[in-house]
Coordinates of N, CA and C in Angstrom, one line a residue:
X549 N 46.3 -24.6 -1.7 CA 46.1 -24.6 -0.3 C 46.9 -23.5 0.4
X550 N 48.2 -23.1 0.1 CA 49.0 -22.4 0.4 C 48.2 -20.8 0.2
X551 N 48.1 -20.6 -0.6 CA 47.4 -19.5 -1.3 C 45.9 -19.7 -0.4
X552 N 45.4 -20.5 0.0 CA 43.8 -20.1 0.8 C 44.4 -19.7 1.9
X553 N 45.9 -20.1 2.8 CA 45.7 -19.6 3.9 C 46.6 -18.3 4.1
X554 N 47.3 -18.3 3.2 CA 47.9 -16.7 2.9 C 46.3 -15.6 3.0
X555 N 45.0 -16.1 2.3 CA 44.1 -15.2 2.0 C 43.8 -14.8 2.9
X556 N 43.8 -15.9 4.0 CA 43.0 -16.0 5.7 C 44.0 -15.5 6.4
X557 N 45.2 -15.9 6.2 CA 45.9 -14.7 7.2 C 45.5 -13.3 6.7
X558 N 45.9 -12.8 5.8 CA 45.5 -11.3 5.9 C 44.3 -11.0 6.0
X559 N 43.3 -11.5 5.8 CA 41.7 -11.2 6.0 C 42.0 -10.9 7.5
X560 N 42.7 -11.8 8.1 CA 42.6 -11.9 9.6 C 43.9 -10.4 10.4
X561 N 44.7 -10.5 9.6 CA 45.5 -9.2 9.8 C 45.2 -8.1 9.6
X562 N 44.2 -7.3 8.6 CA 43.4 -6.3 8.2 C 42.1 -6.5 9.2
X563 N 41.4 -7.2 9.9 CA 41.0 -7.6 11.0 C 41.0 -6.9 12.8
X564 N 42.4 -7.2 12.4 CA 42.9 -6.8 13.8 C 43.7 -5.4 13.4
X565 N 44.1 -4.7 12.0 CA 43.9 -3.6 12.2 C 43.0 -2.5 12.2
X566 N 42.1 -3.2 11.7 CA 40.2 -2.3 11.7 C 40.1 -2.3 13.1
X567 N 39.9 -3.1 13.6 CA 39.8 -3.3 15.2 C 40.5 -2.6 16.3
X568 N 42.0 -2.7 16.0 CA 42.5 -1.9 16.8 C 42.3 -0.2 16.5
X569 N 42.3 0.2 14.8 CA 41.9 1.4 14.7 C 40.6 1.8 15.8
X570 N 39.7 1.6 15.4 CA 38.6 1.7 16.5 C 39.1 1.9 18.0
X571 N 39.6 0.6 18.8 CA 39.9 1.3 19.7 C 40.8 2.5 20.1
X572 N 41.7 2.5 19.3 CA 43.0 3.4 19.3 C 42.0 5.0 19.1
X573 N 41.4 5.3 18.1 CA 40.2 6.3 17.2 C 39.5 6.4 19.1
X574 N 39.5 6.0 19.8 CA 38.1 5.8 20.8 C 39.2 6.7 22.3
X575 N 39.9 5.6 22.5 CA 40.7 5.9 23.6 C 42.3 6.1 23.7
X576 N 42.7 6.1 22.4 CA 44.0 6.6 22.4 C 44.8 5.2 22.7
X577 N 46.2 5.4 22.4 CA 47.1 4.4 22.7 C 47.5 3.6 24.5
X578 N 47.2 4.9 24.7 CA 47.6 4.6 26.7 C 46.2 4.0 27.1
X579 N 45.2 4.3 26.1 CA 43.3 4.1 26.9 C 43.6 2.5 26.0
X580 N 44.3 2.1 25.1 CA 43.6 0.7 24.7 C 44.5 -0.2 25.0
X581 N 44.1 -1.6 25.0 CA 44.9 -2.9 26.0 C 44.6 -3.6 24.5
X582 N 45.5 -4.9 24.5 CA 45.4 -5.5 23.3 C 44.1 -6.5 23.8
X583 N 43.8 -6.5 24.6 CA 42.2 -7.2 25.0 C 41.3 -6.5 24.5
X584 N 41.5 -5.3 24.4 CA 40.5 -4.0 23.6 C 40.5 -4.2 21.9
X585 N 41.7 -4.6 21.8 CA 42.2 -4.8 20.2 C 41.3 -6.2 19.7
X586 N 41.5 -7.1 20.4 CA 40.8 -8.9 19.6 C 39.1 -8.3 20.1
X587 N 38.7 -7.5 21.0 CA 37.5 -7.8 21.5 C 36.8 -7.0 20.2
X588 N 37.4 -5.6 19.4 CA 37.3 -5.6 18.6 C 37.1 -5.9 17.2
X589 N 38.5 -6.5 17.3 CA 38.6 -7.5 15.6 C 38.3 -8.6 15.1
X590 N 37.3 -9.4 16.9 CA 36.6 -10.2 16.9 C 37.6 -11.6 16.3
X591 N 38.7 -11.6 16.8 CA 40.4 -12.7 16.4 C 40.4 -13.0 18.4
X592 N 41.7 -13.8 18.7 CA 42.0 -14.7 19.5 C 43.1 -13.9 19.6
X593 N 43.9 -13.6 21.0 CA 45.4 -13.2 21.0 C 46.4 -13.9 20.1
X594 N 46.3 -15.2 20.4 CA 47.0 -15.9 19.2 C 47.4 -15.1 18.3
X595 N 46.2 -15.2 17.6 CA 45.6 -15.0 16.6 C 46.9 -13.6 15.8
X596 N 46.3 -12.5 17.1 CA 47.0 -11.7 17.1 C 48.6 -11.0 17.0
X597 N 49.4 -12.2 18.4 CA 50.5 -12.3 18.2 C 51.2 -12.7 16.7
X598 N 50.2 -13.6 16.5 CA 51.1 -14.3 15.2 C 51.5 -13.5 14.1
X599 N 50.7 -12.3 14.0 CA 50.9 -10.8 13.1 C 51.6 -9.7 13.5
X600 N 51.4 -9.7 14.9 CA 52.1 -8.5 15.5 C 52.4 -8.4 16.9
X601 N 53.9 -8.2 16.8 CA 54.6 -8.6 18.5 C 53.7 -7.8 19.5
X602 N 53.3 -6.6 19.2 CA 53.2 -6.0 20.4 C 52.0 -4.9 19.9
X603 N 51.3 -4.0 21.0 CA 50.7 -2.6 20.8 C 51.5 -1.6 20.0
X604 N 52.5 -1.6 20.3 CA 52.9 -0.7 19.7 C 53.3 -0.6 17.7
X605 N 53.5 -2.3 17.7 CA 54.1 -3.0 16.5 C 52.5 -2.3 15.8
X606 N 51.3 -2.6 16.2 CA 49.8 -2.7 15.2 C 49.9 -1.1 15.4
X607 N 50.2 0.0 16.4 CA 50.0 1.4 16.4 C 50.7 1.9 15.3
X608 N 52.2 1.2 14.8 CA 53.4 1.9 14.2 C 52.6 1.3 12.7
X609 N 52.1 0.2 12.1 CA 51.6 -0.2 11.1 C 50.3 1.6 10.9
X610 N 49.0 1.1 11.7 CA 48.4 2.0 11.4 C 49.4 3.6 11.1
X611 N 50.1 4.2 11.8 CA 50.5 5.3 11.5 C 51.0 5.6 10.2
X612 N 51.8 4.3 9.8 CA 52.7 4.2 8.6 C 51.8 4.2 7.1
X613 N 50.6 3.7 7.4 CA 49.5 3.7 6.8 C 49.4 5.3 6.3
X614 N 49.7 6.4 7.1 CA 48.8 7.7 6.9 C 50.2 8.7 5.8
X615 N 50.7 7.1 5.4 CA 51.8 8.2 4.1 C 51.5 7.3 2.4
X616 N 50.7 6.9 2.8 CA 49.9 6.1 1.4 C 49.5 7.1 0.9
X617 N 49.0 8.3 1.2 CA 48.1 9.8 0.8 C 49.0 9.5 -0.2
X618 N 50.4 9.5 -0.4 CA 51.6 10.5 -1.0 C 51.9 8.9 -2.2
X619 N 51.2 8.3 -2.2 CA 52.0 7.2 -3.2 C 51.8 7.5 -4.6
X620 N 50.4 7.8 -4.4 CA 50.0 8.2 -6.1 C 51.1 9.6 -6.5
X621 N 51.7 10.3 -5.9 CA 52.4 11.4 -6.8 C 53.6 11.3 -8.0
X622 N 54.4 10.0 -7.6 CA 55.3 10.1 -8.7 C 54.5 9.8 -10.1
X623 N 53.5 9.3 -10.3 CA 52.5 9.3 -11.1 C 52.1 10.5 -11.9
X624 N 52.2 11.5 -11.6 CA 51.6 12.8 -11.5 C 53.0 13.6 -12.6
X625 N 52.5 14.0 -13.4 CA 53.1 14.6 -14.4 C 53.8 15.3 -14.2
X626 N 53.0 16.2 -13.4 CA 53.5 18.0 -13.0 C 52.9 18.5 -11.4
X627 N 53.4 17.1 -10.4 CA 52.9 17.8 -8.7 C 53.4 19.4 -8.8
X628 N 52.3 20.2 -8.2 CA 52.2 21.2 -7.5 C 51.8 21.7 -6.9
X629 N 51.0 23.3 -6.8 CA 50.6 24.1 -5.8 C 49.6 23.2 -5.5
X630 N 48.4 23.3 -6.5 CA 47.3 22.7 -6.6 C 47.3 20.9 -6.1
X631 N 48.2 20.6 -6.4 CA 48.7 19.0 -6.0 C 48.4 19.1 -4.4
X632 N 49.5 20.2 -3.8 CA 49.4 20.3 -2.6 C 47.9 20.4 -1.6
X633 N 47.3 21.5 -1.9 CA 46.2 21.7 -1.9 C 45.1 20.7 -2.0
X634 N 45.0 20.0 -2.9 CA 44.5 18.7 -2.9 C 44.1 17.6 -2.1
X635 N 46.1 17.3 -1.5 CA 46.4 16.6 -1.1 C 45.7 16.6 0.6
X636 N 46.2 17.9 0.9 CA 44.9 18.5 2.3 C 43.7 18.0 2.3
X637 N 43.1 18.0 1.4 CA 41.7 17.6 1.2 C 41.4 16.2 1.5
X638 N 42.4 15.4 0.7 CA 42.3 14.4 1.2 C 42.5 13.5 2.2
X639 N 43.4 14.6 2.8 CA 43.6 14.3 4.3 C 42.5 14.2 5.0
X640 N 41.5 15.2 5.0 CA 40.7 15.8 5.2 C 39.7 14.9 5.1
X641 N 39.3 14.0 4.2 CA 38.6 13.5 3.8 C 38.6 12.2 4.7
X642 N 39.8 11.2 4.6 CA 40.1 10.3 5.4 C 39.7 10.7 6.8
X643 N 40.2 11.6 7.1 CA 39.7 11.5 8.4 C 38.3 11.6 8.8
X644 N 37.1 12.4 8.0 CA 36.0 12.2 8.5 C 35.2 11.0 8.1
X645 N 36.2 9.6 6.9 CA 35.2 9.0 6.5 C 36.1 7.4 6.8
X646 N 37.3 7.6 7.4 CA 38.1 6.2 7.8 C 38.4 6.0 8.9
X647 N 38.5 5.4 9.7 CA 38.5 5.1 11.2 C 39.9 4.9 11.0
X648 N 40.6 4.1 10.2 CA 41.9 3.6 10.0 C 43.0 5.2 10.1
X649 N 42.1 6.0 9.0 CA 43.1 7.5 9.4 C 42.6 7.9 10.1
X650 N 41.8 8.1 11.3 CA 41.7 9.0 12.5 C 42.5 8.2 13.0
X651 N 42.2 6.7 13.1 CA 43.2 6.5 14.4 C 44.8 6.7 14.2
X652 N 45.2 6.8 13.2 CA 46.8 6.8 12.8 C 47.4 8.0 12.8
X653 N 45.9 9.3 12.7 CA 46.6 10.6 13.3 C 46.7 10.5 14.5
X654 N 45.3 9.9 15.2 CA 45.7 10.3 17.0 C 46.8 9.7 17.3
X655 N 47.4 8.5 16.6 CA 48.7 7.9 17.2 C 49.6 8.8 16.4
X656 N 49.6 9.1 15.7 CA 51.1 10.0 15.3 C 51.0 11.8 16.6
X657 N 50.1 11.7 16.7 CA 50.0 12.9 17.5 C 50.3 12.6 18.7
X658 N 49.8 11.6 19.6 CA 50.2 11.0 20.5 C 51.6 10.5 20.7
X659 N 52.3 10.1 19.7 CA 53.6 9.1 20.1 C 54.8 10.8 20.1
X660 N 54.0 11.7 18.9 CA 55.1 13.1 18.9 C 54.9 13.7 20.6
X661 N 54.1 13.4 21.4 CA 53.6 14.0 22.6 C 54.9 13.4 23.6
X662 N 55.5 12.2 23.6 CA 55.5 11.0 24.5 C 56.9 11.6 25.1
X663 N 57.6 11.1 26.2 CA 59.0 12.0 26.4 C 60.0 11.8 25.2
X664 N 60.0 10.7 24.9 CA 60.9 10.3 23.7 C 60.3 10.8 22.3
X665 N 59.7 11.9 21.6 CA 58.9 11.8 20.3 C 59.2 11.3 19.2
X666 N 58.9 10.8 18.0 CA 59.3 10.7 17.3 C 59.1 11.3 16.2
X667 N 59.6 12.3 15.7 CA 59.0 12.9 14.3 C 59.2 12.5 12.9
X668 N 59.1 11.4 12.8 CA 59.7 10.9 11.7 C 58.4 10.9 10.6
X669 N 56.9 10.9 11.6 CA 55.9 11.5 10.4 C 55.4 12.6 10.0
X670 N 55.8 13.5 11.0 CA 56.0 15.2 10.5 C 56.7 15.2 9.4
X671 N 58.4 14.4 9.7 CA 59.2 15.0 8.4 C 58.6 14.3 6.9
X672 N 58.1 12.9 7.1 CA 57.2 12.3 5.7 C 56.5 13.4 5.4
X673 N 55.5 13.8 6.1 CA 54.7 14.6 5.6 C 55.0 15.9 4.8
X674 N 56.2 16.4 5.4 CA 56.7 17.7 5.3 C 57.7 17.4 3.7
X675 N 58.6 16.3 3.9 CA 59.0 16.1 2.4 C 57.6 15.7 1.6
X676 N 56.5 15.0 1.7 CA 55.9 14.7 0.6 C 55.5 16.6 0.0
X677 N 55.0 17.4 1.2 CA 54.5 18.7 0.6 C 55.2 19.6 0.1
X678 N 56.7 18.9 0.5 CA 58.0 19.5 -0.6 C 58.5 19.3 -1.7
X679 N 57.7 18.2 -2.4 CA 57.6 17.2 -3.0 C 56.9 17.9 -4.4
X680 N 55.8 18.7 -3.8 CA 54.5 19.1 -4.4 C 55.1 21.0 -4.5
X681 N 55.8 21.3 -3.8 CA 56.1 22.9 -3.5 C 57.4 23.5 -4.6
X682 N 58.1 22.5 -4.3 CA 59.6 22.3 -5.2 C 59.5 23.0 -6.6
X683 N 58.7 21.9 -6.9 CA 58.7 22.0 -8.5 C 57.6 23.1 -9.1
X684 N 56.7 23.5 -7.8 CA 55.7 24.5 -8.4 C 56.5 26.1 -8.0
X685 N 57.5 26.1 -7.1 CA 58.5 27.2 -7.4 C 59.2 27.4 -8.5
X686 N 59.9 26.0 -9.1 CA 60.9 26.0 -10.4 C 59.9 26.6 -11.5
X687 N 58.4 26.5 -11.3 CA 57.2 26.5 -12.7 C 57.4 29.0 -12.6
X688 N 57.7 29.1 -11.1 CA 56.9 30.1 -10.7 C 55.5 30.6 -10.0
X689 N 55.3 29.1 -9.8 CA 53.7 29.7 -8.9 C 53.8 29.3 -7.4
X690 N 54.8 29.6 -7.7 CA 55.5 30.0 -5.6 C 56.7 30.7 -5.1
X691 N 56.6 32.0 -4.6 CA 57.0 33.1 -4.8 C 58.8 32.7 -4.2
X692 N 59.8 33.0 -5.3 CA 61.1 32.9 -5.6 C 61.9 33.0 -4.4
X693 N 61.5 33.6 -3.1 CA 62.0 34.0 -2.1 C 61.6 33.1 -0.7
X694 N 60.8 32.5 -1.1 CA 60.7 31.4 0.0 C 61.4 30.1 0.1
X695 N 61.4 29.7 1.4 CA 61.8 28.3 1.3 C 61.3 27.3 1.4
X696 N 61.2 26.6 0.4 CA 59.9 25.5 0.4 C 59.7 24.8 1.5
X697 N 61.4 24.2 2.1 CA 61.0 23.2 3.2 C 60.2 23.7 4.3
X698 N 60.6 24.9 4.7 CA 60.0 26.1 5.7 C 58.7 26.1 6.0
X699 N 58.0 26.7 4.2 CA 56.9 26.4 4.0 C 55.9 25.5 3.8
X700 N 56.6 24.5 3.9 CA 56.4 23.0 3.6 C 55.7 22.3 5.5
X701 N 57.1 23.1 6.0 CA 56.6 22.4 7.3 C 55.8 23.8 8.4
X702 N 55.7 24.5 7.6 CA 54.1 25.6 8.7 C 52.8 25.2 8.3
X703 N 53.2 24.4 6.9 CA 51.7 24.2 6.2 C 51.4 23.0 7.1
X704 N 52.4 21.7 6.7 CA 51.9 20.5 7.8 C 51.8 21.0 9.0
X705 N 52.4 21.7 10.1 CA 52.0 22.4 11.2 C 50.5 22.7 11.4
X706 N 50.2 23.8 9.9 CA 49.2 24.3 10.6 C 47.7 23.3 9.8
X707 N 48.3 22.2 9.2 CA 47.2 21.4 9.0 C 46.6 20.7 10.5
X708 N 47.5 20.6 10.8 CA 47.4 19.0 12.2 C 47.1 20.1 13.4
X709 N 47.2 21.5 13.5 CA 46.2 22.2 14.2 C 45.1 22.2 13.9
X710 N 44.9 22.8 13.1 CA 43.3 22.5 12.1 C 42.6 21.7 12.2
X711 N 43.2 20.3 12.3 CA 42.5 19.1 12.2 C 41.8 18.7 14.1
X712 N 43.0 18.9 14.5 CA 42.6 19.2 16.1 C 41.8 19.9 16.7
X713 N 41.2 21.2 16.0 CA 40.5 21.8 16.5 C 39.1 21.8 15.9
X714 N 39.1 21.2 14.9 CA 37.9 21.1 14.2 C 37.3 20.0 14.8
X715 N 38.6 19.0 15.3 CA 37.4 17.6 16.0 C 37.3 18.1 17.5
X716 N 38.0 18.6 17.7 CA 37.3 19.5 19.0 C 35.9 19.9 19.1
X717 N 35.6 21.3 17.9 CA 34.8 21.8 18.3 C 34.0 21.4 17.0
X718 N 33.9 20.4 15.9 CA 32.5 20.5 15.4 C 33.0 18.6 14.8
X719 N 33.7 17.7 15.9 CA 33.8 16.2 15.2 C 34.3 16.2 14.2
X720 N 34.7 17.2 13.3 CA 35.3 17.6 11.8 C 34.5 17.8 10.8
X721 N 33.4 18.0 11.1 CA 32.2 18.3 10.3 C 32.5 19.7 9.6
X722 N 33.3 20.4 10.0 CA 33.5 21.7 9.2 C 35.2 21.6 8.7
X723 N 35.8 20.6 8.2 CA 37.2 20.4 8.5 C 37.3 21.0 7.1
X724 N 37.0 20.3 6.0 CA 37.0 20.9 4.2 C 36.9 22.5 4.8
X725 N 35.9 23.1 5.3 CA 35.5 24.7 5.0 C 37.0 25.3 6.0
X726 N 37.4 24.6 6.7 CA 38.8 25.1 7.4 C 39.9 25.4 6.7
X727 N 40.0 23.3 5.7 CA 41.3 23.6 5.1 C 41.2 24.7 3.8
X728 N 39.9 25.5 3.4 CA 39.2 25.9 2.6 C 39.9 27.2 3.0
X729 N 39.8 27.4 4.5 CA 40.0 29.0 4.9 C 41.5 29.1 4.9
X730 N 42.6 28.1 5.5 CA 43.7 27.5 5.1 C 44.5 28.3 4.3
X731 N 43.9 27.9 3.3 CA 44.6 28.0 1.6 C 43.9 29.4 1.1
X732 N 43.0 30.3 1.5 CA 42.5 31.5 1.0 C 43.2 32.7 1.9
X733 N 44.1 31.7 2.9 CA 44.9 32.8 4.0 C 46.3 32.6 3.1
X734 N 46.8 31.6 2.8 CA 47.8 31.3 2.8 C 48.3 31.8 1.3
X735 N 47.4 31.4 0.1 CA 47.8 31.9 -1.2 C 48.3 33.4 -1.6
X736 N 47.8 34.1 -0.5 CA 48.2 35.1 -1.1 C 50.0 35.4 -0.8
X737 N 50.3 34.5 0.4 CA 51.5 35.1 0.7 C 52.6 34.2 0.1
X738 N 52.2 33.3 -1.2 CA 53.0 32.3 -1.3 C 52.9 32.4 -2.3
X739 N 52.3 32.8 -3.8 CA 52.1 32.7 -4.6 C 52.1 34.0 -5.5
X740 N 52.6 34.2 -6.8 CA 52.8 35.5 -7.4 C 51.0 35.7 -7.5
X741 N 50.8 37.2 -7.2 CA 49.7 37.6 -7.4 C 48.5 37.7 -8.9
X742 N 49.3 37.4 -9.9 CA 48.8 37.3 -11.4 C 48.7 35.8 -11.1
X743 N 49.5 35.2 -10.3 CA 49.2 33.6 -10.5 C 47.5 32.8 -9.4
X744 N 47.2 33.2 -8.4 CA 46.7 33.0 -7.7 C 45.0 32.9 -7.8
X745 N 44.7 33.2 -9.1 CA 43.6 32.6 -9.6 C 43.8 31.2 -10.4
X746 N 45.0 30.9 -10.3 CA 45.3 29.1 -11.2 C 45.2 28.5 -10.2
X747 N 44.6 28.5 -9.3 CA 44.3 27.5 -7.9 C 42.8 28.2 -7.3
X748 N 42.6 26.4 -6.5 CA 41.2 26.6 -6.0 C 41.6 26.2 -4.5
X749 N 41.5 26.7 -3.5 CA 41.9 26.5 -2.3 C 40.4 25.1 -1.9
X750 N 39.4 25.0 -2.6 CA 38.2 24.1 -2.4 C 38.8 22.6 -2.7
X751 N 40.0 22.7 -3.8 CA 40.2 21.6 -4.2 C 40.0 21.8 -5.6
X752 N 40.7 20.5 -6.9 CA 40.1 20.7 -7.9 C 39.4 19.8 -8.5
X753 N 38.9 20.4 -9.4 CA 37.6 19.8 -9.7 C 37.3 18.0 -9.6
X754 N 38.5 17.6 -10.1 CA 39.2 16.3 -10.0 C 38.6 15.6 -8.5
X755 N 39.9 16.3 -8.4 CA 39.6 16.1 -6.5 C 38.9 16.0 -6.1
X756 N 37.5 17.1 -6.2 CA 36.5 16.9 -5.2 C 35.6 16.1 -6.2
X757 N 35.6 16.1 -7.0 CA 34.4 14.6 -7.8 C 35.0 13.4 -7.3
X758 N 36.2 12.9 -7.0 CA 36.6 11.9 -6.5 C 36.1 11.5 -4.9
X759 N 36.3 12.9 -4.3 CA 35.8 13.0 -2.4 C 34.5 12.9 -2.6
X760 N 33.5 13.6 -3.5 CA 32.6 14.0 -3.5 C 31.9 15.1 -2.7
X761 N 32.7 16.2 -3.3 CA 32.9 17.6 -2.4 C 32.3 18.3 -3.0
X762 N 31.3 19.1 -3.2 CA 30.3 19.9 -3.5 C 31.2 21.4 -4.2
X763 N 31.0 21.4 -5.7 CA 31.4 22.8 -5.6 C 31.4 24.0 -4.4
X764 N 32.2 25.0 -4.7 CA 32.8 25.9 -4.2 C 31.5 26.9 -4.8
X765 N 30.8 27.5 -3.7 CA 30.0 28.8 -4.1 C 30.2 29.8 -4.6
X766 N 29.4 30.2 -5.9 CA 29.8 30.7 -6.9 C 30.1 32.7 -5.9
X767 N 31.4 33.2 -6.1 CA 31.7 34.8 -5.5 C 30.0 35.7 -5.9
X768 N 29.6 36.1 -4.7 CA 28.5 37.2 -4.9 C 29.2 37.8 -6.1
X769 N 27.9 38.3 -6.9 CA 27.8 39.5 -7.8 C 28.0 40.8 -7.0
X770 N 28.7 41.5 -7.2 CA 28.4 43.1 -6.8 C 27.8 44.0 -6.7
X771 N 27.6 44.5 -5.9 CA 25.8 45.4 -5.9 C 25.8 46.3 -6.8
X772 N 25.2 46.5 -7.3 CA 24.8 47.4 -8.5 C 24.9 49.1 -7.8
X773 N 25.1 49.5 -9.1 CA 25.2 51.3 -8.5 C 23.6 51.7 -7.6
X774 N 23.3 52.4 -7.0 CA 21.9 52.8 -6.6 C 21.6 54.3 -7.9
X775 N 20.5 53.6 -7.9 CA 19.6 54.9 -8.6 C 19.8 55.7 -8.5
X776 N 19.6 56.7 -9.5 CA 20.1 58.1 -9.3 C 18.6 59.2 -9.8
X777 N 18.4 59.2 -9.0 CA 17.0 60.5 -9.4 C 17.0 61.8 -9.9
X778 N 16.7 62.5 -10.7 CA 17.0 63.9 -11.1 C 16.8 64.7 -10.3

């Protein structure tokens, strides 16, 4: 008995955060009311309260959610460049196919806005891609003179621009061919140049059969010499 209603609570707490994602994903933290939250998650205030004190308590869950990306890496034999790179992708991914991570960007982007910010998921982010950068400089395939944390946090910088402006101007429908352009800007200035064909800025193969990401278009052939007439 104990155990059925443990089941029902959380059914009912993953509920109310699908729900609030949606509103939050729609109108942002200041645009949604916790009336907006049950009307979505289809629960009772009650209901609500009894999981979470306040707006802000269900906004700080969702956001906390958008460092799960990073759980699978101590797993990972040998995180690196390509790790990194990856990892973008999947960012990338979540956001055009989870409601749960759009809305936990626009709340991370929003709460860094607010007079008081909080950056505490910039710096997650920026250690996990330090995480992934570290040890691909100790290998050599990230050039000896940089600083990873540095690099670490221009890359999250210039992901979460990326992402912004992609849902600007195409809903994120071109967000992969961005993070795509990304990493074909960026490899050359980070990476020894003998090394930079051991990565695929598309993702790896791994990767994108898991997203379900369409190979990367095979480089044109080179035009042939033109004829030469006697």
């Amino acid at each position: 008995m104990a155990r059925a209603r443990q089941e029902r609570a959380e059914i009912t707490r993953q509920a109310i955060l699908d729900g609030a994602a949606i509103a939050f994903d729609r109108t942002g933290f200041h645009g949604t009311s916790l009336t907006d939250v049950v009307g979505e998650a289809g629960v009772t205030k009650g209901a609500l309260y009894f999981h979470f004190s306040s707006k802000e308590a269900i906004a700080r869950t969702l956001m906390d959610e958008q460092f799960q990306i990073s759980e699978g890496l101590p797993t990972i034999a040998e995180p690196g460049l390509q790790t990194a790179i990856d990892l973008t992708h999947r960012m990338a991914c979540g956001l055009r196919s989870n409601v749960r991570v759009r809305a936990g960007i626009r709340l991370v982007i929003e709460f860094g806005s607010f007079t008081d910010p909080d950056p505490s998921p910039y710096n997650a982010w920026i250690d996990t891609c330090r995480s992934c950068l570290a040890p691909a400089q100790e290998r050599g395939d990230v050039l000896p003179s940089l600083d990873v944390h540095n690099l670490s946090t221009m890359l999250v910088a210039a992901f979460s621009g990326i992402q912004v402006t992609s849902h600007v101007r195409t809903g994120r429908a071109d967000l992969h061919a961005r993070v795509i352009d990304l990493w074909n800007f960026v490899l050359p200035g980070i990476a020894p140049a003998d090394r930079i064909s051991r990565f695929d800025p598309s993702g790896s193969p791994e990767c994108r059969s898991e997203l379900g990401l369409s190979a990367p278009d095979p480089a044109p052939a080179p035009d042939s010499a033109p004829a030469t007439t006697a």
